[in-house]
Coordinates of C-alpha atoms and ligand atoms in Angstrom, one line a residue:
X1 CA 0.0 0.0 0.0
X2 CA 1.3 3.4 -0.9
X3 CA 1.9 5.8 2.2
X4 CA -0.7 8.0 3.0
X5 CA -1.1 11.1 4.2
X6 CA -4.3 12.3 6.5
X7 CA -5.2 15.2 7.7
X8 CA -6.5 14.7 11.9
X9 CA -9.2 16.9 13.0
X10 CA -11.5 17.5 15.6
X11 CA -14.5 19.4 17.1
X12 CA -14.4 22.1 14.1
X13 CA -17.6 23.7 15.9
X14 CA -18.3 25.6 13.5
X15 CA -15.4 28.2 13.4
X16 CA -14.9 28.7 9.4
X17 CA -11.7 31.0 10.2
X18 CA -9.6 28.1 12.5
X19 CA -10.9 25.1 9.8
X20 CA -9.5 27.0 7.0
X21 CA -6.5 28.1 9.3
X22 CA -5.7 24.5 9.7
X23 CA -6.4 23.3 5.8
X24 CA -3.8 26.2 4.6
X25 CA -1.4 24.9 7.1
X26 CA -1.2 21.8 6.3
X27 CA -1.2 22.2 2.7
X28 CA 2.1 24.1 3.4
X29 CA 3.2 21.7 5.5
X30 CA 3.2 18.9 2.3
X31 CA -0.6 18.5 2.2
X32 CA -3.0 15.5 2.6
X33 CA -4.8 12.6 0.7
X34 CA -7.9 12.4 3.0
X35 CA -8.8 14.6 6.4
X36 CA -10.5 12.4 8.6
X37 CA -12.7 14.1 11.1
X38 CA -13.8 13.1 14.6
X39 CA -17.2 14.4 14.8
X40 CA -18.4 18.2 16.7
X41 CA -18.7 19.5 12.9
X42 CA -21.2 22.4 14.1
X43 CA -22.2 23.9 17.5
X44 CA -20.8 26.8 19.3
X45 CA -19.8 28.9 16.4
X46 CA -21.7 31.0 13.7
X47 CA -20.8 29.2 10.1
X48 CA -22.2 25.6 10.7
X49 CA -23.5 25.4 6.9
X50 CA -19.9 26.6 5.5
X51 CA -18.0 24.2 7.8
X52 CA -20.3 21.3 6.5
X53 CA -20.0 22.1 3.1
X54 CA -16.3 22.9 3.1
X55 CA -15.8 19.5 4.6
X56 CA -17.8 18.1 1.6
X57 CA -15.7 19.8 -0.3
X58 CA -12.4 17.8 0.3
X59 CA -11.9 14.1 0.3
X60 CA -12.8 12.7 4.2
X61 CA -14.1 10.0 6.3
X62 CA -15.9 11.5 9.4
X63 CA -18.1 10.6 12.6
X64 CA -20.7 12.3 15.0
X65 CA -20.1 14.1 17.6
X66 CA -22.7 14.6 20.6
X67 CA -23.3 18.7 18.7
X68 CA -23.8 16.3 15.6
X69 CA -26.7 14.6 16.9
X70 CA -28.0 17.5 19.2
X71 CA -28.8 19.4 15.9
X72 CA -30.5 16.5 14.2
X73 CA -32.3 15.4 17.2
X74 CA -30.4 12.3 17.7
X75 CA -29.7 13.8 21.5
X76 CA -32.0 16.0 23.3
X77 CA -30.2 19.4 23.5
X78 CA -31.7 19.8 27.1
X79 CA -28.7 17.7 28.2
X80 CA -26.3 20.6 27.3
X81 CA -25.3 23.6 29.0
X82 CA -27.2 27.0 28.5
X83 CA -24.7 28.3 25.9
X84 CA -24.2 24.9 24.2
X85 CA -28.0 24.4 23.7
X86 CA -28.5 27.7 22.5
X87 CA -25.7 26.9 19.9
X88 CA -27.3 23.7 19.0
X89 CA -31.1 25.3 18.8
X90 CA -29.9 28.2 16.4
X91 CA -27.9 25.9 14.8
X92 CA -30.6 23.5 13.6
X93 CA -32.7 26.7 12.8
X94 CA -30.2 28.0 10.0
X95 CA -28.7 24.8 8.7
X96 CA -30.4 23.2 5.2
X97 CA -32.1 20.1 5.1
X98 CA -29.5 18.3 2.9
X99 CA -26.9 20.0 5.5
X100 CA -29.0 17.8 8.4
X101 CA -29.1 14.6 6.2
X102 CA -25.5 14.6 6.0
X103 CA -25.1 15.2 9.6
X104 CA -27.9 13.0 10.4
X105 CA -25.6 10.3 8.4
X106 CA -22.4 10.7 10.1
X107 CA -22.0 7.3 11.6
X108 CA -20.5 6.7 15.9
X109 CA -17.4 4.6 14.7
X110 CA -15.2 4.0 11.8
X111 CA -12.4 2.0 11.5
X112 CA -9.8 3.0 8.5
X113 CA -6.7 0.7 8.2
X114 CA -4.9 0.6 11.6
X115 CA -7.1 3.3 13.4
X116 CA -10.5 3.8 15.1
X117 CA -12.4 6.5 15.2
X118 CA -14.7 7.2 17.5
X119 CA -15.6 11.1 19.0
X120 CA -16.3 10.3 22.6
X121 CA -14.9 6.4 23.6
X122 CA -15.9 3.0 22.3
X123 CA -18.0 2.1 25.5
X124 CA -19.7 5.1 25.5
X125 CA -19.6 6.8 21.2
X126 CA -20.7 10.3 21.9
X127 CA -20.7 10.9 25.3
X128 CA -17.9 9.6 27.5
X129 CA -14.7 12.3 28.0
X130 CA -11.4 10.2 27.8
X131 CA -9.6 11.9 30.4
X132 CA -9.0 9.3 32.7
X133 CA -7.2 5.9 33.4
X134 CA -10.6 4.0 33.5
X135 CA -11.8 5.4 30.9
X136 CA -8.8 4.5 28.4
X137 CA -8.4 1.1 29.5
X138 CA -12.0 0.5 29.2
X139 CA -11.2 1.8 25.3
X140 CA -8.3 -0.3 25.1
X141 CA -10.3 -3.3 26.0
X142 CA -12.6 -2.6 23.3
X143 CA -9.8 -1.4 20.4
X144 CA -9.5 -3.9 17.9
X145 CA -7.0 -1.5 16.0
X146 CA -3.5 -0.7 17.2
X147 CA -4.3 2.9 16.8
X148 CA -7.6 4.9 18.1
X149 CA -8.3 8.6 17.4
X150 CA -10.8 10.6 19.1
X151 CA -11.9 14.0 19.6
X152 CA -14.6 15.5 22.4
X153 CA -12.5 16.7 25.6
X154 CA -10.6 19.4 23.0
X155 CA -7.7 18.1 24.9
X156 CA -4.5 17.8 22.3
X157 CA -3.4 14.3 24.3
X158 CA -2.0 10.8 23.9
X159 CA -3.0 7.8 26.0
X160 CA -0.1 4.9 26.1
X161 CA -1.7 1.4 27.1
X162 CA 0.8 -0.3 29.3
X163 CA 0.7 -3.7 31.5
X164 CA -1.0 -2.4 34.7
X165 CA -3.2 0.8 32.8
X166 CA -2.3 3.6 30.7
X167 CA -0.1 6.7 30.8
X168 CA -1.1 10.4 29.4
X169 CA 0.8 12.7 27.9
X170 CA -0.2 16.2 26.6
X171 CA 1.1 16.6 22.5
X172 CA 3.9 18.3 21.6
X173 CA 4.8 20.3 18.5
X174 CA 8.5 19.0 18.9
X175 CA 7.9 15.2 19.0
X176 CA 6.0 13.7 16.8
X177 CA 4.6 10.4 17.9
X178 CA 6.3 7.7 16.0
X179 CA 3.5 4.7 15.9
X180 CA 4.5 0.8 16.1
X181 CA 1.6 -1.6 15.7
X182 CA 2.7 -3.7 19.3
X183 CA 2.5 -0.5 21.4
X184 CA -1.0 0.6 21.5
X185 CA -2.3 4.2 21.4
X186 CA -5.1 6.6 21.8
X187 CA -4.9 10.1 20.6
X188 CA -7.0 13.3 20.7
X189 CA -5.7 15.8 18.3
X190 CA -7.3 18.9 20.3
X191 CA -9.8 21.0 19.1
X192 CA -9.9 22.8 15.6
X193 CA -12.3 25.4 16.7
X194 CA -12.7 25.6 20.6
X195 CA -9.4 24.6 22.1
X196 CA -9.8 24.1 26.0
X197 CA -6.1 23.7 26.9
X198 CA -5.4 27.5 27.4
X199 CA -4.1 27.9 24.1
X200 CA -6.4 29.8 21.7
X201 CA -4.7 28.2 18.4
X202 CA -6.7 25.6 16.7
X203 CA -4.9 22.0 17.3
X204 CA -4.6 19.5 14.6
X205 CA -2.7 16.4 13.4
X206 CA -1.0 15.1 10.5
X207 CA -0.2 11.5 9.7
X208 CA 2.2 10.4 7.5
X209 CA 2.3 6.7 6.4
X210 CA 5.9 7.2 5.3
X211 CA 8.0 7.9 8.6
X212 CA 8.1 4.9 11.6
X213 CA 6.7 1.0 11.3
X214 CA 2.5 2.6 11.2
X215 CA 3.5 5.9 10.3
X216 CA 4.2 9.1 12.4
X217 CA 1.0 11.5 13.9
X218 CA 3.0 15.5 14.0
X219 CA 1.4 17.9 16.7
X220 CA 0.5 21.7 15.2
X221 CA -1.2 24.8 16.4
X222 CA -2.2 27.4 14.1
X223 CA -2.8 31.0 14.7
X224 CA -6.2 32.3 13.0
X225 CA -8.9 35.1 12.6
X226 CA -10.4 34.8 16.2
X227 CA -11.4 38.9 15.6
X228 CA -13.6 37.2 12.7
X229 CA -15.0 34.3 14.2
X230 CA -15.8 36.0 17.5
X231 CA -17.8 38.9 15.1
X232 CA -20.0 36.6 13.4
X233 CA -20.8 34.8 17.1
X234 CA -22.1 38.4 18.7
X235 CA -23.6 39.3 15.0
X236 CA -26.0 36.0 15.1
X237 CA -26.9 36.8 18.6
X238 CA -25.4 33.3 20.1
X239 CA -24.5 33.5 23.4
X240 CA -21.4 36.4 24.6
X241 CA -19.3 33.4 26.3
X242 CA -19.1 31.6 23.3
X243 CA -17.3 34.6 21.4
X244 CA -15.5 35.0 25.2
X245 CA -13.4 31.7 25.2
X246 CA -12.1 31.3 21.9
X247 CA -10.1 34.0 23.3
X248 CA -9.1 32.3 26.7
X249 CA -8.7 28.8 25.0
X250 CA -10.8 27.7 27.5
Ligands
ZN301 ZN1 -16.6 19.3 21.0

């Protein structure tokens, strides 16, 4: 099999300005064969029907997130937070039908080659936050790929499965992560359009099939037009602390 190249992302949330950030970065950065996304296409931000379409635009595989299904009523938005179900209300409201049907298609799991993908975890699809021991072991129990990807916490992380449980470290820029098929991983590639880490940049990944035994995932941040994306939040009338935190990172 010739290597590949894919293009990792995550809980886009509708922000139009850090999606397109990321797909000019990594064009520069050698480019991409296929961007496989991890589901959160839509909620929070203001361009939900440009994110979809510009997604449709490029060759992908992608899964729902728990926004996903909020919007198409696959999960009762009263489960969210104020600001979150506001989002996914409004959100509903302005998107077209054929923009629902392909939301309302997005399947929980995927598997593609050597990787999983799953938004949340595989016990729980949607909903569980892999942020603790438990929680990735469960997922490793369940992995019947060396490799699982998965979005949801917007934390840029790697889980490392080892005899007794599992280590986590946070990504770095500077070391890529070198994948070998007997030492299983988990991997969130942080958020494109609502990083939670304290850094405002949208976080992605890019895997290249040529470096390493599987391949090698490389860590980036990217710098976008926050003054933009915040603009059309406040302009739409979606809640203040949504424009707020893309500014925090938080
Ligand atoms: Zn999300």
């Amino acid at each position: 099999m010739p290597a590949m190249r894919a293009l990792i992302v995550s809980d886009i949330h509708s922000n139009l300005e850090a999606f397109d950030a990321v797909l000019a970065d990594a064009e520069a950065r050698g480019g991409y064969d296929v961007v496989w996304f991890l589901g959160d296409l839509v909620g929070y931000g203001a361009d939900p029907g440009p994110c979809i379409e510009r997604l449709r635009s490029l060759p992908h595989v992608a899964i729902a997130g728990n926004h996903d299904h909020a919007v198409t009523g696959k999960l009762n938005p009263d489960l969210f937070n104020g600001a979150a179900r506001a989002a996914a209300l409004w959100t509903a409201d302005v998107l077209t039908y054929d923009e629902l049907a392909y939301l309302a298609g997005l399947p929980e799991v995927r598997t593609e080659g050597d990787f999983t993908h799953v938004h949340g975890s595989l016990r729980d699809p949607v909903m569980e936050y892999l942020i603790s021991e438990p929680a990735a072991v469960a997922t490793f129990a369940l992995m019947r790929t060396p490799f699982c990807l998965v979005g949801h916490s917007h934390y840029p992380i790697v889980w490392t499965e080892h005899e007794r449980g599992a280590d986590v470290a946070l990504l770095d820029e500077m070391e890529p992560v070198v994948l070998n098929p007997d030492q299983r991983v988990i991997v969130n590639p942080g958020s494109v359009g609502q990083p939670r880490d304290g850094d405002w940049r949208a976080s992605y990944l890019l895997y290249d099939g040529d470096g390493g035994d599987a391949g090698v995932l490389h860590h980036r941040r990217v710098e976008y037009d926050i003054t933009t994306a915040q603009g059309k939040i406040r302009v739409e009338g979606l809640p203040e602390s949504l424009a707020d935190r893309l500014g925090r990172g938080h």
